[in-house]
Amino acid sequence: MNISLAKVEAIARDFAATQKDIEVAARRAVSKTSRWIGGLLVRMVARETGIQQKTLRPRLRIYTKGNHMTARVFFGASAIPLAGLNPRQTASGVVAGKIERRRAFIAQNKNDERQVYRRIGRERQPLAIQYAHIDKEVDYAVINEVLPLLESRFYRIFEQELRWETRKK
């Protein structure tokens, strides 16, 4: 997303802000907006998938460049093993949150870790570890929920921060 410099200058004129005030307010606005995006993204993916936010939060990374005027939000959309979603065994298979796998079972692996498995064929072996795929939900949340709100949120936070900077003096 690129911010319109003309709109930033128009907001700055309303507050009669100096260049230093604008830079400080912009840094804080970028930081707060990127954290807001991360939180919103985690909330939306949790709502869509039924996976707890505490499981999704470690997949979120926020990077800022040296001048803190740009930020990058990264959310890992790779599959999550069902073993990490507090699975429980049922009569028909395994349930982990909203995700149900028929004919799956919970067993200890060689490292004494609980894992959710499902037989691939009719034979005893091989087994396949079961995963929750979240990539489509992440794409949906970014495109339909986060991006439409991003620009207006930045301008609102920038205006708040600029108001704070000009009132401090």
XYZ file of C-alpha atoms in Angstrom:
169
model
C 0.000 0.000 0.000
C 1.301 3.437 -0.853
C 0.206 6.471 1.108
C -0.688 9.633 -0.774
C 1.805 12.338 0.092
C -0.732 15.015 -0.834
C -3.212 13.688 1.710
C -0.516 13.515 4.410
C 0.477 17.113 3.671
C -3.165 18.205 3.785
C -3.570 16.636 7.232
C -0.308 18.277 8.350
C -1.483 21.700 7.150
C -4.622 21.389 9.286
C -2.403 21.120 12.368
C 0.346 23.552 11.262
C 2.890 20.803 11.915
C 6.626 21.059 11.356
C 8.578 18.547 9.268
C 9.883 16.877 12.428
C 6.337 16.531 13.800
C 5.231 14.922 10.549
C 8.107 12.422 10.568
C 7.573 11.406 14.188
C 3.814 11.058 13.700
C 4.308 9.076 10.488
C 6.724 6.641 12.174
C 4.289 5.995 14.999
C 1.363 5.726 12.581
C 3.197 3.125 10.476
C 4.108 1.153 13.589
C 0.611 1.247 15.071
C -1.056 0.485 11.748
C 1.158 -2.546 11.138
C 0.434 -3.898 14.638
C -3.275 -3.301 14.059
C -3.080 -5.186 10.747
C -1.381 -8.111 12.466
C -3.979 -8.300 15.210
C -6.850 -8.011 12.753
C -5.345 -10.686 10.530
C -4.962 -13.115 13.435
C -8.554 -12.428 14.546
C -9.997 -12.920 11.069
C -8.088 -16.151 10.377
C -9.074 -17.508 13.796
C -12.711 -16.714 13.085
C -12.607 -18.325 9.633
C -10.742 -21.488 10.667
C -11.891 -22.016 14.232
C -8.268 -22.216 15.380
C -7.402 -20.385 18.599
C -5.614 -17.049 18.270
C -2.838 -18.153 20.617
C -1.919 -20.865 18.095
C -1.890 -18.423 15.174
C -0.099 -15.496 16.838
C 3.440 -16.990 16.636
C 3.018 -17.133 12.832
C 2.794 -13.336 12.689
C 5.923 -11.253 12.060
C 6.133 -7.474 11.643
C 9.251 -6.000 10.066
C 10.126 -2.316 9.855
C 12.840 -0.747 7.724
C 15.658 1.323 9.232
C 13.812 4.646 9.153
C 10.563 3.032 10.430
C 8.616 4.679 7.616
C 7.806 1.348 6.002
C 6.613 -1.882 7.551
C 5.991 -5.376 6.302
C 3.532 -7.768 7.914
C 4.201 -11.482 7.383
C 1.742 -14.207 8.345
C 2.803 -17.838 7.915
C 0.068 -19.597 5.991
C 1.595 -23.065 5.950
C -0.411 -26.000 7.273
C -0.691 -26.514 11.038
C -0.350 -30.055 12.446
C -3.574 -31.063 14.190
C -1.494 -32.133 17.180
C -0.927 -28.442 17.959
C -4.669 -27.715 18.079
C -5.510 -29.686 21.240
C -7.049 -32.700 19.479
C -9.294 -35.235 21.169
C -10.160 -38.744 20.140
C -13.791 -39.494 19.311
C -15.559 -42.661 18.249
C -15.388 -41.702 14.573
C -11.915 -40.130 14.503
C -10.228 -36.994 15.856
C -11.657 -33.525 16.488
C -9.389 -30.489 16.867
C -11.438 -27.301 17.221
C -13.834 -27.159 14.241
C -11.706 -29.606 12.253
C -12.782 -33.230 12.193
C -10.823 -36.087 10.644
C -12.693 -39.367 10.308
C -10.712 -42.562 10.876
C -7.780 -40.577 12.327
C -6.161 -41.418 15.653
C -3.796 -39.881 18.186
C -0.546 -41.708 18.873
C 2.918 -41.074 20.264
C 5.712 -40.769 17.711
C 9.319 -41.873 18.232
C 10.136 -38.657 20.110
C 7.255 -39.186 22.602
C 5.243 -36.365 21.031
C 1.518 -36.697 20.437
C 0.614 -36.657 16.763
C -2.581 -37.132 14.754
C -2.277 -39.852 12.115
C -4.468 -41.432 9.490
C -3.792 -44.575 7.521
C -3.210 -43.953 3.812
C -4.473 -47.307 2.541
C -6.010 -50.442 3.946
C -2.681 -51.641 5.306
C -1.260 -50.862 8.737
C 1.475 -48.695 7.239
C 2.054 -45.986 5.881
C 0.578 -43.295 8.083
C 0.022 -39.663 7.170
C 0.258 -36.830 9.679
C -2.924 -34.748 9.576
C -2.751 -30.979 9.034
C -5.123 -28.025 9.066
C -4.641 -26.021 5.868
C -5.212 -22.291 6.418
C -3.799 -20.704 3.254
C -7.188 -19.988 1.642
C -8.525 -18.414 4.829
C -5.431 -16.220 5.137
C -5.783 -15.051 1.516
C -9.474 -14.305 2.060
C -8.774 -12.362 5.268
C -6.023 -10.269 3.658
C -7.893 -9.443 0.461
C -11.433 -8.997 1.778
C -11.027 -7.917 5.392
C -7.675 -6.174 5.917
C -6.741 -4.369 2.690
C -10.011 -2.416 2.312
C -9.563 -0.931 5.808
C -5.825 -0.306 5.679
C -5.572 3.120 4.080
C -8.341 4.779 6.091
C -6.924 3.314 9.308
C -3.459 4.715 8.562
C -4.797 8.218 7.920
C -6.864 8.130 11.105
C -3.894 7.040 13.230
C -1.611 9.550 11.490
C -4.043 12.341 12.300
C -4.211 11.246 15.953
C -0.429 11.097 16.231
C -0.010 14.477 14.530
C -2.561 16.008 16.888
C -0.571 14.582 19.820
C 2.750 15.883 18.483
C 1.466 19.403 17.904
C -0.243 19.580 21.319
C 2.892 18.477 23.189
C 4.560 21.818 22.495
